[in-house]
Amino acid sequence: MIWMLLGVGLLFGALVGYHQFGQYMMKKYLSANAAPPATVTAMPITFQTWQPEIRAVGSLRAQQSVEISPQIAGQIKKVFVRSGQKVKKGTLLIELDHDSDDARLQALQADARLAEVNYKRNEAQLKARAISQSILDESLATMDRTQAAVAEQKALIAKKRLIAPFSGTLGIVSVHTGQYLNPAQVITTLQNTSSLFVDFHLPQKFLDGLSVGQGLQIHTDAWPNETFKGRISAVDAKVDENTRNLHIEGLLENPEDRLQPGMFVSVRVNQGDLTAYLTLPQTAIGYNAYGATVFVAKSVPDQSSKTPALTAQQVFVKTGATRGDQVAILDGLHEGDLVVTSGLMKLKNGTPLIIDNHVTPANDVAPTPEEK
């Protein structure tokens, strides 16, 4: 009986030992074949203050713009300006030959003086009852006609002197002395660019958030590192029936003439107060059929080291607006969470991580092109 109990005990001990040895070997096998750590970049997510805004594209337009052209035909007597010159209102730009017109003006003025003398003479004779009232009336009409002819001739001569209608900058002057001009032939342009309009369009859904005086930020690739400030000067009274967009007119100062009419610009319309958002580089976000995800670096105990190891944990997030390289995180993360920002393609839940931030992804709220 004793030997039987002893045999059963030895058999039971052998079975327990074999099971524990199997578990030990399995752990050793899994440890030897575990996924190697993935090297990634990571950063703690923090709050950043953003200005809520609407983005659009537009073009610049001069506050005053005109094509300089003659109303009547004639030969250029003298060109008083050059291309690109700044001129004041009333500056004589170009004068057409008007010598024959001046001669005719003198003749008409002589007729007008004679008609005035005859009228005054007839007026005195009527008082002496030497002539009838009809003769005086006829001499008055003659005087009025001759004076009108003088005024008409002066107006004709004035049309042969092309004057700047407002202060501004001339474009290319494409004519020269002696050239014959036809009516409405464009000689040059005149632009008042001390301030500029910016025209852009927005969908009708933004109508409730637009008002005259609202702030604008204008950017152009001609000055990539600068932001030009403006304001909404007018909102169209009608929505376009084809596009359902609304035409918005903005105004910005241009004292140094660095911006030119016709330039393509990007426009940002300020909306409300400054708002703080948790932000990440856009490279940190992964997208799939179920939504947007990020990988958070979680600390786990490491028996072989005093420093806790890091493993990847996939988390679903709700994203918001973007600004440059950044995207706002509306839900799913907390301030201070350590988030993987590059290397997502080689990660899955539980992947060991090694963080190397020597080269990090772009994370600029207003990126600009760089020459390499």
Tab-separated table of C-alpha atoms in Angstrom:
chain	number	residue	atom	x	y	z
A	1	MET	CA	0.000	0.000	0.000
A	2	ILE	CA	2.811	2.387	0.907
A	3	TRP	CA	4.611	1.601	-2.313
A	4	MET	CA	1.444	2.308	-4.269
A	5	LEU	CA	0.976	5.712	-2.608
A	6	LEU	CA	4.639	6.515	-3.169
A	7	GLY	CA	4.321	5.632	-6.855
A	8	VAL	CA	1.250	7.788	-7.290
A	9	GLY	CA	3.045	10.698	-5.617
A	10	LEU	CA	6.046	10.332	-7.873
A	11	LEU	CA	3.834	10.158	-10.946
A	12	PHE	CA	1.916	13.275	-9.887
A	13	GLY	CA	5.151	15.167	-9.217
A	14	ALA	CA	6.485	14.168	-12.610
A	15	LEU	CA	3.333	15.448	-14.324
A	16	VAL	CA	3.501	18.800	-12.490
A	17	GLY	CA	7.196	19.155	-13.300
A	18	TYR	CA	6.604	18.328	-16.939
A	19	HIS	CA	3.819	20.966	-17.158
A	20	GLN	CA	5.977	23.656	-15.543
A	21	PHE	CA	8.913	22.727	-17.771
A	22	GLY	CA	6.615	23.074	-20.837
A	23	GLN	CA	5.463	26.523	-19.734
A	24	TYR	CA	9.077	27.543	-19.165
A	25	MET	CA	10.107	26.379	-22.617
A	26	MET	CA	7.065	28.116	-24.203
A	27	LYS	CA	7.951	31.422	-22.523
A	28	LYS	CA	11.539	31.015	-23.641
A	29	TYR	CA	10.416	30.315	-27.212
A	30	LEU	CA	8.042	33.284	-27.295
A	31	SER	CA	10.697	35.531	-25.785
A	32	ALA	CA	13.202	34.453	-28.410
A	33	ASN	CA	10.713	35.065	-31.236
A	34	ALA	CA	9.118	38.290	-29.913
A	35	ALA	CA	8.712	41.186	-32.345
A	36	PRO	CA	11.771	43.442	-32.302
A	37	PRO	CA	11.283	46.985	-30.969
A	38	ALA	CA	10.210	49.585	-33.545
A	39	THR	CA	12.117	52.862	-33.689
A	40	VAL	CA	9.695	55.810	-33.883
A	41	THR	CA	9.436	59.498	-33.078
A	42	ALA	CA	7.034	60.630	-30.378
A	43	MET	CA	5.914	63.748	-28.567
A	44	PRO	CA	3.612	64.604	-25.677
A	45	ILE	CA	0.381	66.165	-26.913
A	46	THR	CA	-0.114	69.755	-25.700
A	47	PHE	CA	-2.603	72.580	-26.036
A	48	GLN	CA	-2.032	75.324	-28.622
A	49	THR	CA	-4.031	78.490	-29.119
A	50	TRP	CA	-5.633	78.853	-32.556
A	51	GLN	CA	-7.645	81.618	-34.171
A	52	PRO	CA	-10.838	80.034	-35.596
A	53	GLU	CA	-10.962	80.964	-39.266
A	54	ILE	CA	-12.442	80.300	-42.707
A	55	ARG	CA	-10.045	79.801	-45.604
A	56	ALA	CA	-10.530	80.935	-49.194
A	57	VAL	CA	-8.581	82.042	-52.239
A	58	GLY	CA	-8.960	85.397	-53.931
A	59	SER	CA	-7.379	88.060	-56.092
A	60	LEU	CA	-6.318	91.640	-55.509
A	61	ARG	CA	-7.924	94.629	-57.220
A	62	ALA	CA	-6.881	98.274	-57.207
A	63	GLN	CA	-9.144	100.641	-55.322
A	64	GLN	CA	-9.026	102.923	-58.395
A	65	SER	CA	-8.028	101.710	-61.845
A	66	VAL	CA	-8.458	103.212	-65.307
A	67	GLU	CA	-7.175	102.785	-68.863
A	68	ILE	CA	-5.883	106.067	-70.270
A	69	SER	CA	-7.142	106.617	-73.829
A	70	PRO	CA	-8.143	109.639	-75.985
A	71	GLN	CA	-11.767	110.465	-76.709
A	72	ILE	CA	-10.882	111.848	-80.124
A	73	ALA	CA	-8.283	111.027	-82.790
A	74	GLY	CA	-5.081	112.997	-83.184
A	75	GLN	CA	-1.301	113.030	-83.438
A	76	ILE	CA	0.779	113.011	-80.245
A	77	LYS	CA	2.503	116.361	-79.731
A	78	LYS	CA	4.355	115.423	-76.544
A	79	VAL	CA	4.533	112.620	-73.951
A	80	PHE	CA	5.100	114.079	-70.463
A	81	VAL	CA	5.435	110.864	-68.422
A	82	ARG	CA	7.297	107.546	-68.432
A	83	SER	CA	6.336	103.969	-67.643
A	84	GLY	CA	5.881	103.190	-63.945
A	85	GLN	CA	5.875	106.835	-62.891
A	86	LYS	CA	3.865	107.977	-59.890
A	87	VAL	CA	1.641	110.931	-60.753
A	88	LYS	CA	-0.684	113.276	-58.911
A	89	LYS	CA	-4.274	114.004	-59.805
A	90	GLY	CA	-4.390	116.602	-62.611
A	91	THR	CA	-0.920	115.789	-64.027
A	92	LEU	CA	-0.677	116.285	-67.809
A	93	LEU	CA	0.184	112.897	-69.282
A	94	ILE	CA	0.017	113.284	-73.070
A	95	GLU	CA	-0.883	116.169	-75.353
A	96	LEU	CA	-2.232	115.779	-78.893
A	97	ASP	CA	-1.537	118.348	-81.591
A	98	HIS	CA	-4.185	121.110	-81.461
A	99	ASP	CA	-2.616	123.989	-83.446
A	100	SER	CA	-5.487	124.131	-85.967
A	101	ASP	CA	-7.976	123.919	-83.109
A	102	ASP	CA	-6.286	126.891	-81.419
A	103	ALA	CA	-6.589	128.935	-84.616
A	104	ARG	CA	-10.268	128.106	-84.943
A	105	LEU	CA	-10.743	129.038	-81.277
A	106	GLN	CA	-9.308	132.498	-81.952
A	107	ALA	CA	-11.686	132.963	-84.880
A	108	LEU	CA	-14.672	131.897	-82.771
A	109	GLN	CA	-13.622	134.209	-79.961
A	110	ALA	CA	-13.482	137.099	-82.459
A	111	ASP	CA	-17.014	136.254	-83.629
A	112	ALA	CA	-18.166	136.129	-80.033
A	113	ARG	CA	-16.683	139.552	-79.245
A	114	LEU	CA	-18.347	141.064	-82.338
A	115	ALA	CA	-21.683	139.494	-81.415
A	116	GLU	CA	-21.392	140.968	-77.910
A	117	VAL	CA	-20.628	144.459	-79.321
A	118	ASN	CA	-23.630	144.254	-81.694
A	119	TYR	CA	-25.903	143.156	-78.883
A	120	LYS	CA	-24.861	146.046	-76.645
A	121	ARG	CA	-25.277	148.501	-79.543
A	122	ASN	CA	-28.752	147.181	-80.336
A	123	GLU	CA	-29.653	147.313	-76.675
A	124	ALA	CA	-28.845	151.051	-76.641
A	125	GLN	CA	-30.750	151.622	-79.886
A	126	LEU	CA	-33.824	149.860	-78.516
A	127	LYS	CA	-33.877	152.311	-75.616
A	128	ALA	CA	-33.864	155.108	-78.173
A	129	ARG	CA	-36.653	153.317	-80.093
A	130	ALA	CA	-34.414	153.110	-83.158
A	131	ILE	CA	-34.911	149.338	-83.608
A	132	SER	CA	-37.538	146.770	-82.753
A	133	GLN	CA	-37.411	144.212	-79.960
A	134	SER	CA	-37.051	141.361	-82.464
A	135	ILE	CA	-33.757	142.775	-83.756
A	136	LEU	CA	-32.402	142.890	-80.192
A	137	ASP	CA	-33.560	139.319	-79.577
A	138	GLU	CA	-31.845	138.169	-82.743
A	139	SER	CA	-28.562	139.825	-81.722
A	140	LEU	CA	-28.830	138.187	-78.273
A	141	ALA	CA	-29.262	134.759	-79.846
A	142	THR	CA	-26.272	135.393	-82.099
A	143	MET	CA	-24.132	136.318	-79.103
A	144	ASP	CA	-25.216	133.172	-77.228
A	145	ARG	CA	-24.446	130.964	-80.248
A	146	THR	CA	-20.944	132.398	-80.695
A	147	GLN	CA	-20.156	132.039	-76.989
A	148	ALA	CA	-21.374	128.424	-77.071
A	149	ALA	CA	-19.156	127.761	-80.090
A	150	VAL	CA	-16.165	129.136	-78.135
A	151	ALA	CA	-16.967	126.848	-75.172
A	152	GLU	CA	-17.333	123.858	-77.493
A	153	GLN	CA	-13.968	124.560	-79.122
A	154	LYS	CA	-12.276	124.889	-75.728
A	155	ALA	CA	-13.748	121.530	-74.726
A	156	LEU	CA	-12.405	119.992	-77.935
A	157	ILE	CA	-8.907	121.307	-77.191
A	158	ALA	CA	-9.152	120.061	-73.585
A	159	LYS	CA	-9.872	116.544	-74.883
A	160	LYS	CA	-6.489	116.628	-76.609
A	161	ARG	CA	-4.773	117.028	-73.243
A	162	LEU	CA	-4.910	113.718	-71.344
A	163	ILE	CA	-4.951	114.404	-67.586
A	164	ALA	CA	-4.535	111.959	-64.660
A	165	PRO	CA	-8.010	111.611	-63.079
A	166	PHE	CA	-6.531	110.581	-59.708
A	167	SER	CA	-3.170	110.028	-58.037
A	168	GLY	CA	-1.524	106.680	-58.704
A	169	THR	CA	1.092	104.697	-60.606
A	170	LEU	CA	1.227	104.468	-64.388
A	171	GLY	CA	1.643	101.188	-66.220
A	172	ILE	CA	3.660	100.708	-69.394
A	173	VAL	CA	3.405	103.787	-71.654
A	174	SER	CA	3.186	102.221	-75.101
A	175	VAL	CA	3.129	105.346	-77.323
A	176	HIS	CA	5.602	107.995	-78.474
A	177	THR	CA	5.717	111.519	-79.881
A	178	GLY	CA	4.387	111.790	-83.438
A	179	GLN	CA	2.250	108.659	-83.218
A	180	TYR	CA	-1.330	108.927	-84.463
A	181	LEU	CA	-3.972	107.805	-81.976
A	182	ASN	CA	-7.493	106.616	-82.604
A	183	PRO	CA	-10.386	107.200	-80.209
A	184	ALA	CA	-10.389	104.731	-77.244
A	185	GLN	CA	-6.869	103.474	-78.098
A	186	VAL	CA	-5.255	102.456	-74.778
A	187	ILE	CA	-2.085	104.417	-74.044
A	188	THR	CA	-1.358	103.169	-70.522
A	189	THR	CA	-3.085	102.292	-67.262
A	190	LEU	CA	-3.300	104.203	-63.998
A	191	GLN	CA	-3.635	102.324	-60.703
A	192	ASN	CA	-4.149	103.687	-57.227
A	193	THR	CA	-2.546	100.919	-55.133
A	194	SER	CA	-2.181	102.730	-51.803
A	195	SER	CA	-4.934	100.359	-50.694
A	196	LEU	CA	-6.263	97.280	-52.443
A	197	PHE	CA	-9.474	95.314	-52.587
A	198	VAL	CA	-9.346	91.531	-52.211
A	199	ASP	CA	-12.187	89.640	-53.880
A	200	PHE	CA	-13.010	86.102	-52.729
A	201	HIS	CA	-16.006	83.775	-52.456
A	202	LEU	CA	-17.369	81.644	-49.612
A	203	PRO	CA	-20.182	79.062	-49.460
A	204	GLN	CA	-23.526	80.407	-48.319
A	205	LYS	CA	-23.355	78.414	-45.055
A	206	PHE	CA	-20.830	80.946	-43.716
A	207	LEU	CA	-23.132	83.939	-44.266
A	208	ASP	CA	-24.214	84.137	-40.628
A	209	GLY	CA	-20.594	84.486	-39.481
A	210	LEU	CA	-19.645	87.351	-41.843
A	211	SER	CA	-19.841	91.067	-41.134
A	212	VAL	CA	-18.302	94.285	-42.402
A	213	GLY	CA	-15.140	95.120	-40.458
A	214	GLN	CA	-14.255	91.476	-39.740
A	215	GLY	CA	-10.506	90.792	-39.733
A	216	LEU	CA	-8.704	89.157	-42.657
A	217	GLN	CA	-5.253	87.612	-43.020
A	218	ILE	CA	-3.853	87.622	-46.566
A	219	HIS	CA	-0.916	85.532	-47.785
A	220	THR	CA	0.820	85.414	-51.163
A	221	ASP	CA	3.690	83.352	-52.526
A	222	ALA	CA	5.375	86.597	-53.569
A	223	TRP	CA	5.992	87.293	-49.854
A	224	PRO	CA	5.773	83.802	-48.311
A	225	ASN	CA	6.961	84.793	-44.842
A	226	GLU	CA	4.566	87.702	-44.327
A	227	THR	CA	0.934	88.096	-43.338
A	228	PHE	CA	-0.956	91.144	-44.591
A	229	LYS	CA	-3.835	92.376	-42.449
A	230	GLY	CA	-7.147	93.548	-43.871
A	231	ARG	CA	-10.858	93.689	-43.120
A	232	ILE	CA	-14.129	92.888	-44.832
A	233	SER	CA	-15.389	96.040	-46.560
A	234	ALA	CA	-18.549	94.633	-48.188
A	235	VAL	CA	-20.639	91.459	-48.471
A	236	ASP	CA	-22.581	90.986	-51.687
A	237	ALA	CA	-26.351	91.316	-51.355
A	238	LYS	CA	-26.952	88.219	-53.509
A	239	VAL	CA	-25.776	84.597	-53.504
A	240	ASP	CA	-24.654	83.266	-56.882
A	241	GLU	CA	-27.428	81.008	-58.174
A	242	ASN	CA	-25.009	78.679	-59.964
A	243	THR	CA	-22.339	78.133	-57.291
A	244	ARG	CA	-24.324	79.090	-54.149
A	245	ASN	CA	-21.302	81.123	-53.135
A	246	LEU	CA	-21.204	84.631	-51.753
A	247	HIS	CA	-18.897	87.342	-53.101
A	248	ILE	CA	-16.893	89.023	-50.327
A	249	GLU	CA	-14.869	92.217	-50.753
A	250	GLY	CA	-12.013	92.985	-48.381
A	251	LEU	CA	-9.775	96.038	-48.054
A	252	LEU	CA	-6.117	96.156	-47.035
A	253	GLU	CA	-3.586	98.950	-46.877
A	254	ASN	CA	-0.600	98.806	-49.241
A	255	PRO	CA	1.586	101.809	-48.357
A	256	GLU	CA	4.810	100.306	-49.731
A	257	ASP	CA	3.219	99.064	-52.976
A	258	ARG	CA	4.522	95.542	-52.387
A	259	LEU	CA	1.225	94.018	-53.481
A	260	GLN	CA	-0.079	94.480	-57.022
A	261	PRO	CA	-3.561	94.290	-58.558
A	262	GLY	CA	-4.327	90.911	-60.080
A	263	MET	CA	-2.193	88.906	-57.621
A	264	PHE	CA	-3.504	85.511	-56.458
A	265	VAL	CA	-3.755	85.314	-52.661
A	266	SER	CA	-4.998	83.035	-49.904
A	267	VAL	CA	-7.438	84.586	-47.458
A	268	ARG	CA	-8.257	83.659	-43.875
A	269	VAL	CA	-11.358	85.139	-42.270
A	270	ASN	CA	-11.106	85.404	-38.479
A	271	GLN	CA	-14.010	83.706	-36.702
A	272	GLY	CA	-14.653	84.377	-33.024
A	273	ASP	CA	-12.223	84.308	-30.106
A	274	LEU	CA	-8.931	82.449	-29.742
A	275	THR	CA	-9.437	78.759	-28.882
A	276	ALA	CA	-7.065	76.228	-27.301
A	277	TYR	CA	-6.805	72.808	-28.987
A	278	LEU	CA	-4.783	69.669	-28.362
A	279	THR	CA	-2.679	69.409	-31.526
A	280	LEU	CA	-0.496	66.831	-33.249
A	281	PRO	CA	1.473	66.692	-36.487
A	282	GLN	CA	-0.682	65.307	-39.281
A	283	THR	CA	1.836	62.462	-39.679
A	284	ALA	CA	0.693	61.116	-36.286
A	285	ILE	CA	-2.812	60.350	-37.560
A	286	GLY	CA	-3.698	57.069	-39.241
A	287	TYR	CA	-6.954	56.734	-41.171
A	288	ASN	CA	-8.933	53.584	-41.900
A	289	ALA	CA	-12.529	52.513	-42.526
A	290	TYR	CA	-13.359	52.824	-38.824
A	291	GLY	CA	-12.007	56.335	-38.306
A	292	ALA	CA	-8.842	58.139	-37.279
A	293	THR	CA	-6.334	56.503	-34.920
A	294	VAL	CA	-3.052	57.268	-33.188
A	295	PHE	CA	-0.546	55.124	-31.321
A	296	VAL	CA	0.141	56.097	-27.711
A	297	ALA	CA	3.412	55.001	-26.113
A	298	LYS	CA	2.446	53.236	-22.866
A	299	SER	CA	4.856	52.300	-20.072
A	300	VAL	CA	4.988	48.626	-19.018
A	301	PRO	CA	7.175	47.021	-16.291
A	302	ASP	CA	10.459	45.550	-17.537
A	303	GLN	CA	11.913	42.904	-15.193
A	304	SER	CA	15.310	43.088	-16.880
A	305	SER	CA	15.668	46.832	-16.395
A	306	LYS	CA	14.796	49.474	-13.839
A	307	THR	CA	13.446	51.687	-16.676
A	308	PRO	CA	9.864	50.833	-17.761
A	309	ALA	CA	9.569	49.656	-21.366
A	310	LEU	CA	7.288	51.362	-23.894
A	311	THR	CA	4.737	49.598	-26.063
A	312	ALA	CA	2.301	50.893	-28.676
A	313	GLN	CA	-1.398	51.147	-27.904
A	314	GLN	CA	-3.784	52.114	-30.708
A	315	VAL	CA	-6.395	54.743	-29.759
A	316	PHE	CA	-9.296	56.108	-31.787
A	317	VAL	CA	-9.474	59.915	-31.915
A	318	LYS	CA	-11.796	62.601	-33.262
A	319	THR	CA	-9.953	65.160	-35.382
A	320	GLY	CA	-10.883	68.759	-36.071
A	321	ALA	CA	-9.515	71.601	-38.158
A	322	THR	CA	-6.005	71.650	-39.594
A	323	ARG	CA	-3.446	74.449	-39.566
A	324	GLY	CA	-0.396	73.898	-41.722
A	325	ASP	CA	1.256	70.678	-40.524
A	326	GLN	CA	-0.963	70.414	-37.445
A	327	VAL	CA	-4.361	68.892	-36.769
A	328	ALA	CA	-6.643	69.527	-33.787
A	329	ILE	CA	-7.620	66.534	-31.620
A	330	LEU	CA	-11.137	66.991	-30.258
A	331	ASP	CA	-11.542	63.682	-28.391
A	332	GLY	CA	-9.659	60.496	-27.480
A	333	LEU	CA	-6.475	61.897	-25.912
A	334	HIS	CA	-5.440	63.842	-22.843
A	335	GLU	CA	-2.800	66.515	-22.423
A	336	GLY	CA	0.601	64.944	-21.852
A	337	ASP	CA	-0.123	61.617	-23.606
A	338	LEU	CA	3.019	60.445	-25.410
A	339	VAL	CA	1.946	59.986	-29.046
A	340	VAL	CA	3.922	58.359	-31.860
A	341	THR	CA	4.389	60.933	-34.662
A	342	SER	CA	6.119	58.824	-37.341
A	343	GLY	CA	6.667	55.145	-38.103
A	344	LEU	CA	2.987	54.164	-37.735
A	345	MET	CA	3.042	51.632	-40.589
A	346	LYS	CA	5.216	49.181	-38.617
A	347	LEU	CA	3.152	49.316	-35.423
A	348	LYS	CA	0.350	47.282	-33.916
A	349	ASN	CA	-0.976	46.944	-30.398
A	350	GLY	CA	1.795	45.785	-28.059
A	351	THR	CA	4.730	46.538	-30.360
A	352	PRO	CA	7.800	47.454	-28.237
A	353	LEU	CA	9.002	50.989	-28.939
A	354	ILE	CA	12.301	52.793	-29.085
A	355	ILE	CA	11.908	56.564	-29.333
A	356	ASP	CA	14.446	58.465	-31.423
A	357	ASN	CA	13.632	62.155	-31.969
A	358	HIS	CA	16.785	63.161	-33.808
A	359	VAL	CA	14.679	63.738	-36.945
A	360	THR	CA	11.071	64.716	-36.281
A	361	PRO	CA	8.201	65.337	-38.720
A	362	ALA	CA	7.126	68.857	-39.657
A	363	ASN	CA	4.901	70.495	-37.056
A	364	ASP	CA	4.565	74.102	-38.179
A	365	VAL	CA	1.277	75.972	-37.976
A	366	ALA	CA	2.254	78.097	-41.004
A	367	PRO	CA	4.754	76.134	-43.108
A	368	THR	CA	6.602	77.813	-45.959
A	369	PRO	CA	8.537	76.249	-48.830
A	370	GLU	CA	12.265	75.835	-48.301
A	371	GLU	CA	14.944	75.745	-50.965
A	372	LYS	CA	17.049	72.619	-50.620
